[in-house]
Each structure stands twice: as structure tokens, then as C-alpha cells.
Tab-separated table of C-alpha atoms and ligand atoms in Angstrom:
chain	number	residue	atom	x	y	z
A	1	UNK	CA	86.849	72.715	183.016
A	2	UNK	CA	88.531	75.302	185.263
A	3	UNK	CA	88.997	74.519	188.945
A	4	UNK	CA	86.328	75.835	191.296
A	5	UNK	CA	87.542	76.253	194.864
A	6	UNK	CA	84.894	78.767	195.847
A	7	UNK	CA	81.128	78.987	195.563
A	8	UNK	CA	78.414	81.606	195.867
A	9	UNK	CA	75.392	81.202	198.084
A	10	UNK	CA	72.118	82.377	196.609
A	11	UNK	CA	69.060	82.692	198.821
A	12	UNK	CA	65.701	82.884	197.039
A	13	UNK	CA	62.645	82.736	199.250
A	14	UNK	CA	63.028	79.633	201.416
A	15	UNK	CA	65.634	78.127	199.082
A	16	UNK	CA	69.410	78.436	199.425
A	17	UNK	CA	71.552	77.352	196.474
A	18	UNK	CA	75.335	76.889	196.389
A	19	UNK	CA	76.682	77.886	192.960
A	20	UNK	CA	80.277	76.862	192.101
A	21	UNK	CA	82.647	79.629	191.009
A	22	UNK	CA	85.131	78.679	188.270
A	23	UNK	CA	88.514	80.404	188.119
A	24	UNK	CA	89.830	81.113	184.588
A	25	UNK	CA	93.492	81.399	183.628
A	26	UNK	CA	92.647	85.017	182.743
A	27	UNK	CA	89.582	87.219	183.074
A	28	UNK	CA	86.742	87.328	185.621
A	29	UNK	CA	85.586	84.399	187.739
A	30	UNK	CA	82.559	82.550	186.363
A	31	UNK	CA	79.467	81.661	188.379
A	32	UNK	CA	78.178	78.223	187.355
A	33	UNK	CA	74.376	78.425	187.225
A	34	UNK	CA	73.691	75.142	185.456
A	35	UNK	CA	71.804	73.717	188.457
A	36	UNK	CA	70.008	76.961	189.321
A	37	UNK	CA	66.665	76.105	187.685
A	38	UNK	CA	66.547	72.528	189.002
A	39	UNK	CA	67.497	73.618	192.534
A	40	UNK	CA	65.803	77.023	192.828
A	41	UNK	CA	63.187	77.011	190.043
A	42	UNK	CA	64.381	80.324	188.588
A	43	UNK	CA	66.065	81.435	185.332
A	44	UNK	CA	68.732	84.108	184.930
A	45	UNK	CA	67.941	86.998	182.583
A	46	UNK	CA	70.647	88.449	180.318
A	47	UNK	CA	69.406	89.732	176.908
A	48	UNK	CA	72.436	90.253	174.659
A	49	UNK	CA	74.509	88.081	176.986
A	50	UNK	CA	76.329	91.032	178.577
A	51	UNK	CA	77.306	88.958	181.655
A	52	UNK	CA	77.036	85.397	180.395
A	53	UNK	CA	79.784	82.914	179.483
A	54	UNK	CA	78.291	80.517	176.932
A	55	UNK	CA	81.188	78.070	176.987
A	56	UNK	CA	84.752	77.581	178.107
A	57	UNK	CA	87.492	78.070	175.526
A	58	UNK	CA	91.283	78.106	175.179
A	59	UNK	CA	91.466	79.900	171.815
A	60	UNK	CA	91.152	83.684	172.273
A	61	UNK	CA	91.193	85.968	175.295
A	62	UNK	CA	90.098	89.619	175.349
A	63	UNK	CA	90.692	92.035	178.208
A	64	UNK	CA	88.335	94.871	177.258
A	65	UNK	CA	89.618	97.226	179.935
A	66	UNK	CA	93.262	96.844	178.929
A	67	UNK	CA	92.518	96.628	175.212
A	68	UNK	CA	94.289	93.273	175.056
A	69	UNK	CA	93.617	90.491	172.497
A	70	UNK	CA	95.472	87.167	172.737
A	71	UNK	CA	95.278	84.227	170.336
A	72	UNK	CA	96.427	81.101	172.222
A	73	UNK	CA	98.282	83.581	174.489
A	74	UNK	CA	100.047	85.544	171.741
A	75	UNK	CA	99.203	89.303	171.551
A	76	UNK	CA	97.534	90.372	168.311
A	77	UNK	CA	100.040	93.165	167.655
A	78	UNK	CA	102.935	90.662	167.740
A	79	UNK	CA	101.088	88.242	165.458
A	80	UNK	CA	100.192	91.079	163.058
A	81	UNK	CA	103.802	92.243	162.812
A	82	UNK	CA	105.764	88.976	163.109
A	83	UNK	CA	103.466	86.195	161.851
A	84	UNK	CA	101.286	85.720	158.793
A	85	UNK	CA	97.703	84.623	158.273
A	86	UNK	CA	98.161	80.904	157.560
A	87	UNK	CA	100.528	80.575	160.518
A	88	UNK	CA	97.869	82.266	162.696
A	89	UNK	CA	95.323	79.816	161.228
A	90	UNK	CA	97.519	76.912	162.358
A	91	UNK	CA	97.881	78.484	165.816
A	92	UNK	CA	94.119	78.947	166.209
A	93	UNK	CA	93.300	75.460	164.906
A	94	UNK	CA	95.964	73.445	166.741
A	95	UNK	CA	96.943	75.579	169.767
A	96	UNK	CA	100.660	76.106	169.142
A	97	UNK	CA	102.836	77.953	166.621
A	98	UNK	CA	103.901	75.421	163.967
A	99	UNK	CA	107.440	74.184	163.447
A	100	UNK	CA	108.814	74.786	159.961
A	101	UNK	CA	107.779	71.371	158.620
A	102	UNK	CA	104.312	71.608	160.149
A	103	UNK	CA	103.760	75.045	158.625
A	104	UNK	CA	104.920	73.934	155.184
A	105	UNK	CA	102.599	70.906	155.264
A	106	UNK	CA	99.661	73.041	156.430
A	107	UNK	CA	100.235	75.689	153.773
A	108	UNK	CA	100.463	73.007	151.078
A	109	UNK	CA	97.219	71.456	152.301
A	110	UNK	CA	95.329	74.746	152.300
A	111	UNK	CA	96.783	75.730	148.913
A	112	UNK	CA	95.550	72.502	147.346
A	113	UNK	CA	92.010	72.999	148.579
A	114	UNK	CA	91.525	76.497	147.099
A	115	UNK	CA	89.611	75.452	143.959
A	116	UNK	CA	85.848	74.921	144.277
A	117	UNK	CA	83.895	72.147	142.514
A	118	UNK	CA	83.549	73.291	138.884
A	119	UNK	CA	79.798	72.704	138.948
A	120	UNK	CA	79.479	75.298	141.767
A	121	UNK	CA	80.259	77.953	139.191
A	122	UNK	CA	76.670	77.532	138.021
A	123	UNK	CA	75.382	78.902	141.331
A	124	UNK	CA	76.881	82.296	140.557
A	125	UNK	CA	75.020	82.523	137.249
A	126	UNK	CA	71.756	82.199	139.162
A	127	UNK	CA	72.369	85.354	141.205
A	128	UNK	CA	71.642	88.900	140.007
A	129	UNK	CA	74.838	90.738	139.099
A	130	UNK	CA	73.934	93.447	141.627
A	131	UNK	CA	73.402	90.965	144.486
A	132	UNK	CA	75.363	91.915	147.612
A	133	UNK	CA	78.394	89.588	147.749
A	134	UNK	CA	77.480	88.621	151.327
A	135	UNK	CA	74.198	87.201	149.992
A	136	UNK	CA	76.224	85.237	147.451
A	137	UNK	CA	78.593	83.946	150.156
A	138	UNK	CA	75.785	82.832	152.464
A	139	UNK	CA	74.177	80.898	149.612
A	140	UNK	CA	77.328	79.445	148.098
A	141	UNK	CA	78.987	78.397	151.373
A	142	UNK	CA	75.762	76.754	152.512
A	143	UNK	CA	75.605	74.962	149.161
A	144	UNK	CA	79.049	73.421	149.790
A	145	UNK	CA	77.072	70.807	151.769
A	146	UNK	CA	75.516	69.802	148.425
A	147	UNK	CA	78.940	69.013	146.980
A	148	UNK	CA	81.364	67.961	149.683
A	149	UNK	CA	79.420	65.027	151.114
A	150	UNK	CA	82.660	63.391	152.261
A	151	UNK	CA	83.205	66.115	154.902
A	152	UNK	CA	79.786	66.670	156.447
A	153	UNK	CA	79.779	63.912	159.099
A	154	UNK	CA	80.773	65.852	162.214
A	155	UNK	CA	81.178	62.633	164.234
A	156	UNK	CA	84.213	61.710	162.084
A	157	UNK	CA	87.379	63.607	163.161
A	158	UNK	CA	88.923	63.096	159.714
A	159	UNK	CA	85.876	64.653	158.013
A	160	UNK	CA	85.953	67.566	160.486
A	161	UNK	CA	89.591	68.177	159.552
A	162	UNK	CA	88.882	68.095	155.809
A	163	UNK	CA	85.886	70.419	156.218
A	164	UNK	CA	88.068	72.841	158.227
A	165	UNK	CA	90.711	72.942	155.507
A	166	UNK	CA	88.153	73.248	152.703
A	167	UNK	CA	86.402	76.198	154.369
A	168	UNK	CA	89.606	78.133	155.093
A	169	UNK	CA	90.935	77.413	151.595
A	170	UNK	CA	87.791	78.047	149.555
A	171	UNK	CA	86.415	81.155	151.273
A	172	UNK	CA	88.773	83.535	149.393
A	173	UNK	CA	87.923	81.808	146.119
A	174	UNK	CA	84.182	82.190	146.719
A	175	UNK	CA	84.569	85.825	147.824
A	176	UNK	CA	86.681	86.643	144.763
A	177	UNK	CA	84.171	84.910	142.473
A	178	UNK	CA	81.351	86.938	144.042
A	179	UNK	CA	83.305	90.095	143.271
A	180	UNK	CA	84.171	89.043	139.701
A	181	UNK	CA	80.535	88.133	139.031
A	182	UNK	CA	79.372	91.542	140.330
A	183	UNK	CA	81.647	93.396	137.902
A	184	UNK	CA	80.923	91.133	134.938
A	185	UNK	CA	84.456	89.805	134.637
A	186	UNK	CA	85.429	86.150	134.190
A	187	UNK	CA	86.355	84.103	137.242
A	188	UNK	CA	90.078	83.786	137.917
A	189	UNK	CA	91.244	80.408	139.174
A	190	UNK	CA	93.455	80.194	142.271
A	191	UNK	CA	97.194	79.769	141.704
A	192	UNK	CA	99.297	77.450	143.835
A	193	UNK	CA	102.436	79.536	143.403
A	194	UNK	CA	100.946	82.513	145.285
A	195	UNK	CA	100.545	83.092	149.026
A	196	UNK	CA	97.055	83.036	150.509
A	197	UNK	CA	96.627	86.818	150.448
A	198	UNK	CA	98.371	87.312	147.094
A	199	UNK	CA	96.158	84.586	145.622
A	200	UNK	CA	93.064	86.425	146.814
A	201	UNK	CA	94.215	89.694	145.262
A	202	UNK	CA	95.074	87.885	142.031
A	203	UNK	CA	91.640	86.184	141.888
A	204	UNK	CA	89.984	89.575	142.465
A	205	UNK	CA	91.983	91.842	140.203
A	206	UNK	CA	93.603	89.736	137.433
A	207	UNK	CA	91.955	89.721	133.987
A	208	UNK	CA	92.670	87.344	131.075
A	209	UNK	CA	93.620	90.249	128.823
A	210	UNK	CA	96.917	90.999	130.541
A	211	UNK	CA	99.299	89.744	133.207
A	212	UNK	CA	98.534	90.899	136.745
A	213	UNK	CA	101.470	91.059	139.131
A	214	UNK	CA	100.440	91.242	142.785
A	215	UNK	CA	101.953	94.228	144.596
A	216	UNK	CA	103.825	92.676	147.559
A	217	UNK	CA	102.960	95.667	149.723
A	218	UNK	CA	99.265	95.120	149.120
A	219	UNK	CA	99.657	91.376	149.645
A	220	UNK	CA	101.287	92.050	153.033
A	221	UNK	CA	98.521	94.513	153.957
A	222	UNK	CA	95.842	92.036	152.843
A	223	UNK	CA	97.462	89.262	154.890
A	224	UNK	CA	97.553	91.531	157.944
A	225	UNK	CA	93.869	92.407	157.506
A	226	UNK	CA	92.975	88.695	157.426
A	227	UNK	CA	95.065	88.172	160.594
A	228	UNK	CA	93.373	91.060	162.426
A	229	UNK	CA	89.963	89.530	161.692
A	230	UNK	CA	90.852	85.899	162.438
A	231	UNK	CA	89.035	85.316	165.726
A	232	UNK	CA	87.447	87.270	168.542
A	233	UNK	CA	86.137	85.089	171.388
A	234	UNK	CA	82.345	84.573	171.516
A	235	UNK	CA	81.191	87.431	169.234
A	236	UNK	CA	77.751	87.286	167.630
A	237	UNK	CA	78.732	85.354	164.490
A	238	UNK	CA	80.929	82.882	166.371
A	239	UNK	CA	78.122	82.309	168.858
A	240	UNK	CA	75.811	81.736	165.882
A	241	UNK	CA	78.178	79.099	164.501
A	242	UNK	CA	78.361	77.400	167.906
A	243	UNK	CA	74.589	77.433	168.377
A	244	UNK	CA	73.937	76.092	164.859
A	245	UNK	CA	76.561	73.396	165.379
A	246	UNK	CA	75.074	72.363	168.740
A	247	UNK	CA	72.154	70.766	166.846
A	248	UNK	CA	74.598	68.615	164.856
A	249	UNK	CA	74.232	70.633	161.643
A	250	UNK	CA	76.948	70.127	159.020
A	251	UNK	CA	79.947	72.508	159.063
A	252	UNK	CA	79.028	74.297	155.839
A	253	UNK	CA	75.535	75.134	157.118
A	254	UNK	CA	77.028	76.389	160.403
A	255	UNK	CA	79.581	78.649	158.711
A	256	UNK	CA	76.875	79.961	156.352
A	257	UNK	CA	74.885	80.908	159.467
A	258	UNK	CA	77.948	82.726	160.810
A	259	UNK	CA	78.323	84.646	157.537
A	260	UNK	CA	74.661	85.671	157.706
A	261	UNK	CA	75.086	87.010	161.248
A	262	UNK	CA	78.352	88.808	160.429
A	263	UNK	CA	76.567	90.747	157.661
A	264	UNK	CA	74.664	92.918	160.142
A	265	UNK	CA	75.829	96.572	160.447
A	266	UNK	CA	76.191	96.199	164.228
A	267	UNK	CA	78.775	93.467	163.573
A	268	UNK	CA	80.885	92.772	160.501
A	269	UNK	CA	78.742	94.979	158.265
A	270	UNK	CA	80.107	97.976	160.184
A	271	UNK	CA	83.206	98.261	157.973
A	272	UNK	CA	81.034	98.999	154.925
A	273	UNK	CA	78.680	101.207	156.985
A	274	UNK	CA	81.661	103.113	158.416
A	275	UNK	CA	83.049	104.067	155.020
A	276	UNK	CA	79.548	105.040	153.855
A	277	UNK	CA	79.311	107.238	156.960
A	278	UNK	CA	82.748	108.825	156.373
A	279	UNK	CA	81.774	109.575	152.774
A	280	UNK	CA	78.437	111.024	153.908
A	281	UNK	CA	80.274	113.281	156.365
A	282	UNK	CA	82.594	114.298	153.515
A	283	UNK	CA	83.862	117.646	154.809
A	284	UNK	CA	85.440	117.416	158.311
A	285	UNK	CA	83.527	120.635	159.017
A	286	UNK	CA	80.397	118.448	159.231
A	287	UNK	CA	81.801	116.180	161.964
A	288	UNK	CA	80.123	118.087	164.870
A	289	UNK	CA	76.762	117.586	163.138
A	290	UNK	CA	77.271	113.820	163.026
A	291	UNK	CA	78.603	113.646	166.592
A	292	UNK	CA	75.430	115.441	167.698
A	293	UNK	CA	73.295	112.897	165.825
A	294	UNK	CA	75.233	110.007	167.398
A	295	UNK	CA	74.445	111.440	170.851
A	296	UNK	CA	70.783	112.165	170.099
A	297	UNK	CA	68.653	109.397	171.625
A	298	UNK	CA	65.880	110.237	169.190
A	299	UNK	CA	68.197	109.623	166.248
A	300	UNK	CA	68.981	105.973	165.424
A	301	UNK	CA	72.303	107.084	163.903
A	302	UNK	CA	75.418	105.674	165.549
A	303	UNK	CA	79.074	106.262	164.748
A	304	UNK	CA	79.894	103.174	162.696
A	305	UNK	CA	83.232	101.588	163.542
A	306	UNK	CA	82.956	103.020	167.048
A	307	UNK	CA	82.173	101.294	170.346
A	308	UNK	CA	82.345	97.672	171.350
A	309	UNK	CA	80.592	95.305	173.736
A	310	UNK	CA	83.877	94.151	175.252
A	311	UNK	CA	86.523	96.802	174.547
A	312	UNK	CA	86.204	99.753	176.918
A	313	UNK	CA	89.630	100.872	175.744
A	314	UNK	CA	91.207	101.050	172.301
A	315	UNK	CA	90.533	97.940	170.167
A	316	UNK	CA	94.135	96.728	169.648
A	317	UNK	CA	93.222	95.721	166.114
A	318	UNK	CA	92.154	99.296	165.331
A	319	UNK	CA	95.582	100.545	166.405
A	320	UNK	CA	97.341	98.159	164.006
A	321	UNK	CA	94.813	98.917	161.259
A	322	UNK	CA	95.384	102.670	161.657
A	323	UNK	CA	99.169	102.213	161.313
A	324	UNK	CA	98.594	99.981	158.295
A	325	UNK	CA	96.326	102.563	156.676
A	326	UNK	CA	99.053	105.190	156.930
A	327	UNK	CA	101.676	102.770	155.540
A	328	UNK	CA	99.587	101.456	152.638
A	329	UNK	CA	98.385	104.874	151.508
A	330	UNK	CA	101.915	106.239	151.786
A	331	UNK	CA	103.390	103.325	149.812
A	332	UNK	CA	100.649	103.688	147.220
A	333	UNK	CA	101.612	107.320	146.905
A	334	UNK	CA	98.176	108.460	148.045
A	335	UNK	CA	99.092	111.799	149.547
A	336	UNK	CA	96.019	113.175	151.199
A	337	UNK	CA	93.230	110.627	151.326
A	338	UNK	CA	90.189	112.745	152.323
A	339	UNK	CA	88.376	109.768	153.834
A	340	UNK	CA	91.339	108.898	156.088
A	341	UNK	CA	91.651	112.560	157.062
A	342	UNK	CA	87.970	112.631	158.011
A	343	UNK	CA	88.339	109.374	159.972
A	344	UNK	CA	91.282	110.727	161.969
A	345	UNK	CA	89.530	114.030	162.709
A	346	UNK	CA	86.337	112.199	163.689
A	347	UNK	CA	88.314	109.964	166.062
A	348	UNK	CA	90.058	113.010	167.555
A	349	UNK	CA	86.810	114.934	168.156
A	350	UNK	CA	84.896	111.912	169.474
A	351	UNK	CA	87.657	110.999	171.945
A	352	UNK	CA	87.534	114.588	173.242
A	353	UNK	CA	83.751	114.447	173.720
A	354	UNK	CA	82.384	113.498	177.168
A	355	UNK	CA	79.574	111.419	175.666
A	356	UNK	CA	82.064	108.997	174.081
A	357	UNK	CA	84.624	109.238	176.883
A	358	UNK	CA	82.051	108.481	179.614
A	359	UNK	CA	80.729	105.488	177.653
A	360	UNK	CA	84.280	104.344	176.834
A	361	UNK	CA	83.564	104.331	173.115
A	362	UNK	CA	86.700	103.918	170.983
A	363	UNK	CA	87.359	103.048	167.336
A	364	UNK	CA	86.990	99.312	166.722
A	365	UNK	CA	88.402	96.980	164.088
A	366	UNK	CA	85.954	98.327	161.480
A	367	UNK	CA	86.876	101.997	161.770
A	368	UNK	CA	90.015	102.085	159.610
A	369	UNK	CA	89.817	98.828	157.653
A	370	UNK	CA	87.578	100.284	154.958
A	371	UNK	CA	90.041	103.087	154.198
A	372	UNK	CA	92.717	100.498	153.370
A	373	UNK	CA	90.386	98.217	151.429
A	374	UNK	CA	89.083	101.067	149.275
A	375	UNK	CA	92.654	102.228	148.583
A	376	UNK	CA	93.440	98.650	147.494
A	377	UNK	CA	90.673	98.860	144.900
A	378	UNK	CA	87.809	97.005	146.591
A	379	UNK	CA	84.244	98.323	146.370
A	380	UNK	CA	82.495	98.910	149.712
A	381	UNK	CA	80.324	95.827	149.182
A	382	UNK	CA	83.423	93.619	149.412
A	383	UNK	CA	84.481	94.843	152.848
A	384	UNK	CA	82.338	92.462	154.885
A	385	UNK	CA	83.086	89.461	152.643
A	386	UNK	CA	86.778	90.138	153.349
A	387	UNK	CA	85.982	90.187	157.074
A	388	UNK	CA	84.244	86.809	156.566
A	389	UNK	CA	87.301	85.389	154.794
A	390	UNK	CA	89.549	86.354	157.710
A	391	UNK	CA	87.080	85.185	160.368
A	392	UNK	CA	86.466	81.753	158.841
A	393	UNK	CA	89.413	80.247	160.740
A	394	UNK	CA	87.968	81.616	163.988
A	395	UNK	CA	84.540	80.178	163.303
A	396	UNK	CA	86.084	76.824	162.324
A	397	UNK	CA	88.448	76.704	165.326
A	398	UNK	CA	85.630	77.449	167.771
A	399	UNK	CA	83.411	74.900	165.981
A	400	UNK	CA	86.092	72.216	166.347
A	401	UNK	CA	86.670	73.107	170.002
A	402	UNK	CA	82.959	72.828	170.712
A	403	UNK	CA	82.650	69.416	169.039
A	404	UNK	CA	85.608	68.149	171.077
A	405	UNK	CA	84.038	69.409	174.329
A	406	UNK	CA	82.511	66.510	176.323
A	407	UNK	CA	80.065	69.017	177.820
A	408	UNK	CA	78.780	69.908	174.344
A	409	UNK	CA	74.963	69.836	174.229
A	410	UNK	CA	72.309	71.551	172.160
A	411	UNK	CA	71.991	75.249	172.986
A	412	UNK	CA	68.458	75.977	174.156
A	413	UNK	CA	68.019	79.305	176.064
A	414	UNK	CA	64.815	79.964	178.053
A	415	UNK	CA	62.882	83.256	178.377
A	416	UNK	CA	61.153	85.761	180.626
A	417	UNK	CA	57.556	85.188	179.425
A	418	UNK	CA	55.349	88.311	179.529
A	419	UNK	CA	52.537	87.102	177.296
A	420	UNK	CA	48.968	85.935	177.999
A	421	UNK	CA	48.360	83.095	180.437
A	422	UNK	CA	46.092	80.207	179.354
A	423	UNK	CA	42.666	81.307	177.999
A	424	UNK	CA	39.849	79.580	176.053
A	425	UNK	CA	39.272	79.924	172.316
A	426	UNK	CA	36.533	82.435	171.369
A	427	UNK	CA	34.363	81.686	168.325
A	428	UNK	CA	34.424	84.428	165.741
A	429	UNK	CA	30.755	85.346	166.267
A	430	UNK	CA	31.549	86.048	169.930
A	431	UNK	CA	34.657	88.270	169.388
B	501	SDX	C1	82.467	93.990	165.509
B	501	SDX	O1	81.706	91.212	169.529
B	501	SDX	C2	82.787	91.340	168.809
B	501	SDX	O2	83.870	90.963	169.207
B	501	SDX	C3	82.568	91.941	167.450
B	501	SDX	C4	83.832	92.203	166.622
B	501	SDX	C5	84.498	90.910	166.197
B	501	SDX	O3	85.702	90.958	165.880
B	501	SDX	O4	83.795	89.882	166.092
B	501	SDX	O5	84.736	92.978	167.358
B	501	SDX	C6	83.499	92.937	165.327
B	501	SDX	O6	81.310	93.708	165.329
B	501	SDX	C7	82.883	95.353	165.990
B	501	SDX	C8	81.668	96.299	166.250
B	501	SDX	C9	81.211	96.847	164.891
B	501	SDX	N1	79.950	97.588	165.040
B	501	SDX	C10	79.938	98.938	164.933
B	501	SDX	O7	80.946	99.625	164.801
B	501	SDX	C11	78.537	99.545	164.977
B	501	SDX	C12	78.515	100.764	165.899
B	501	SDX	N2	78.721	100.305	167.278
B	501	SDX	C13	77.539	100.106	168.085
B	501	SDX	O8	76.412	99.684	167.404
B	501	SDX	C14	77.844	99.421	169.416
B	501	SDX	O9	78.941	100.042	169.945
B	501	SDX	C15	78.068	97.925	169.443
B	501	SDX	C16	76.976	97.164	168.774
B	501	SDX	C17	79.371	97.574	168.791
B	501	SDX	C18	78.148	97.499	170.908
B	501	SDX	O10	76.883	97.727	171.446
B	501	SDX	P1	76.578	97.419	172.991
B	501	SDX	O11	77.721	96.783	173.684
B	501	SDX	O12	75.261	96.747	173.057
B	501	SDX	O13	76.544	98.864	173.618
B	501	SDX	P2	75.233	99.638	173.933
B	501	SDX	O14	74.333	99.652	172.738
B	501	SDX	O15	74.689	99.130	175.224
B	501	SDX	O16	75.818	101.123	174.112
B	501	SDX	C19	76.185	101.614	175.374
B	501	SDX	C20	75.974	103.116	175.250
B	501	SDX	C21	74.557	103.473	174.752
B	501	SDX	O17	74.275	104.769	175.239
B	501	SDX	P3	73.348	104.875	176.621
B	501	SDX	O18	72.054	104.123	176.343
B	501	SDX	O19	74.187	104.270	177.723
B	501	SDX	O20	73.121	106.375	176.797
B	501	SDX	O21	76.882	103.649	174.260
B	501	SDX	C22	76.124	104.178	173.184
B	501	SDX	C23	74.731	103.582	173.266
B	501	SDX	O22	73.775	104.449	172.657
B	501	SDX	N3	76.815	103.756	171.958
B	501	SDX	C24	77.009	104.532	170.892
B	501	SDX	C25	77.764	103.762	169.994
B	501	SDX	N4	77.999	102.554	170.522
B	501	SDX	C26	77.412	102.553	171.738
B	501	SDX	N5	76.608	105.801	170.624
B	501	SDX	C27	76.995	106.297	169.411
B	501	SDX	N6	77.727	105.606	168.497
B	501	SDX	C28	78.118	104.345	168.755
B	501	SDX	N7	78.849	103.656	167.836
């Protein structure tokens, strides 16, 4: 726990409460209210947790005003350009960049966990072909608890380690199988001679009828997309994983809960919703119409891929994603991608509009990712599953950190009750 050399004095009625203030290594001070109810008999109220720290953590730091994102202190733009996804996984899981031998051992371990139990293939045949792949991932990842009984005991550090490796390794396999099943093609087994990202592309796009050679440019772009999605502090899906885990639930159930939360269009589902929006806009001439709708309080429409609870400046991941979109489309020889052109014009007009400027609404990680993924050949329905693949290491790292925290206890928020006070039952003939 951080040091707390100061405190805040809170006076409520005839009660005065001293609340410790904790000083982080970065970011705002934190007011410790754990004794507030016992000492002052009041709750705090913070729907959506806009001002609430749910835990302490050493994994990821975000400065929303500066548009800064650090993983164990390393800026995301440096990791995206100089590192690669499995090295970032090691960093998030263990706290330091690996030495050569450590990285090789970790990569070998993950590579040899990429196959799923053969009997799990039967799950896929129970789904409709047109099921959304996120529905398939929620069900199949949760069902891992029905197969990997030797890594569900969260009190055993060795089992926690195995579960961590299995989840990181098998998520691409499950996502690729969900895609293959949706297009009626046979499953493609993972290959141990391919990198993590290349393996995912191969499992998605190879067919038995001919050899499929992974384009190294696409593999690099895929790896970078996984890296950009790896972790993001206490976002909604990570908080869901932490809350589910606080009851002692097994790791597969907790990650399945995280996948379910990520699916929402306000969160990880925004990458699919953003591309649907860009396609609906179609002609850049229609952008003012959509900006007007986004500003209209009577219209539920929002600019998908825009705005963020924490970033009140550019999302640093969006900057890297935008550069990557230009590179990938250029290297693929896609001259004028109309969707990318619309995205860039929409960004330009929104960032010149007072409504967005005053509310500090900028493109987020989901604004450009879909343009790249579609150019790589993925259907829109696979965008959020790919986000889930990248974020699995973040969920798992935060899950491990929580279980190692001696302060860990079940999460049980209270409420501001506005319902009826006690009243007697009324027989039906008297109602
Ligand atoms: C992710 O938390 C994370 O870290 C998430 C994430 C991660 O890596 O885990 O970064 C991934 O989920 C990115 C966000 C993806 N979602 C979208 O792109 C959906 C569109 N964005 C919005 O729904 C919204 O911006 C949120 C949900 C992202 C943030 O919502 P907040 O913080 O609750 O902001 P708010 O609703 O209080 O909005 C503040 C104001 C409001 O206007 P006023 O009431 O003040 O007049 O800004 C407006 C909002 O109406 N606003 C938008 C808008 N986002 C906010 N108006 C139009 N379009 C938008 N996109």
C-alpha cells in the first residue's frame, strides 16, 4: 500500500472523521474511505465509479490529460514499435521485460498450450453458424472450467500460473475456431512454428485445399493490435474480472465474465459499432448529419470509437492505430480506402466542433482498429473477439495481482436506497 502522510478531515453533523490520503507513484492522491461507514455511518455515492479507486495496482498507469499509457512504466508507443505481444505479456504478468532466456522459455510455454481439448470441438457444433463469435467465446471460455480441472484451484500458485498460460495461449485458438465455424470451414490447428499473431492469422485464413503463407506485414500489424489492446487499468471488463474473482470463482469463469462485459458497444463492442457507423455514413458529405445526431440529446446516437472515461486527450493507442492503418493499407496496395477516408474526415470535423472540443472527446482505441481488421480480411463480427484475445493478458495479470493482494476481499458495493420503507402485506381482496 502507498504511504499516507496526510489525511482529510470530514465533518458530518456532530461527527468528525480523519480519512488517510494515500500518495501514488503517479496520478492523483487517493482518499481512503474504508472506515467512513463504521465511523460516520454514511456511504459515498459514485455511480459509474468516476472518482473511485477500486484497488491499488502496479501494472498499468493512464494519465488521461496527457494521453499517456504506461505498462509497468513503459510507454505504449515504445512497446508497440519496439516490443512484441508475447514480450508485453511477460512484462504485464511478471513486472519486468524478460531476458532472452526468459522470453524464449515463456514463448515456448505459451506455444505449447495453444491447442484446446479435442472434445471441446463438440461445443462449437452446438452453436448456430450465425451466432456472434463473442457469444461463442463467452460460452467456450467458461466451459474451459469443465475440462481443465487441474488449473481451477485459485489457492494454488502453480494452478494459477497454468491457468494464466492456458488462457493466453488458447484464446486465439478459440476465436479462430469461432470464425471458422461461422463461415462453415474446417478448424485449423495451431502450428508451433509460427509466432503468436501469425498463428492466429493462419488458424483464421488457412484452408486444407491449399497452402496458406502468412503475410509478415499482416502478422506484424496483428501483433501490434494485440499489444495495443493488452491492458488498460480498471476498465469495465477488467473490473468485472476482479469482482467475479473476489468471490473465489475459477479463472475461466472470471475471464468469461470479462468477455461478456467487453462485448458491450460502450466498451469493446465499439470497434464493430464504429465500422458499422462509418459504413452507414458512407459519403463524407453526410458527416455533418451524423455529428448533429451525436450532439442531439434526444438522439441516443453517439460517435462510436470517440470519447473515453479517462482520456481527455488523444488516446495514445488511437495514434499508433491510425499510423498502422495507413501503413497496412499502403502495403496491401489499397489506394483509397473509402472507410478510412471517412474516418479521417469525421475525426477532422469532430475535433473542429466545439461540442467535442469542450467535452474533450477524441478518437479512442476503437476508432481506427476496424479499418485495419477489415482490410486484413476479418468480418466486423470478429473485431471484438480480437480485442478479447489481446486483452486476455490484461485480465489475467490483474486477476493474479488481485489474488496476491493481502487486502483482497469480496467486492460488495452498497447503494443509495430510494425505494419504499417497511410496509405490511395487503391481501388481494383489499388492494
Ligand atoms: C473502450 O475504460 C477503458 O479504458 C475502456 C477501453 C479499454 O481499453 O478497456 O479504453 C476500451 O471501451 C473505449 C471506449 C469505446 N466506446 C466507444 O467508443 C463508445 C462511444 N463512446 C461513449 O459511449 C463514451 O465516450 C464512453 C462510454 C466511452 C465514455 O463515457 P463517459 O465517460 O461515461 O462519458 P459521458 O457519457 O459522461 O459523456 C460526457 C459527455 C456527455 O455529454 P453531456 O451530458 O456532458 O452534454 O460527452 C458526451 C456525453 O453525451 N459524449 C459523447 C460521446 N462520448 C461522450 N457524445 C457523442 N459521442 C460520443 N462518443
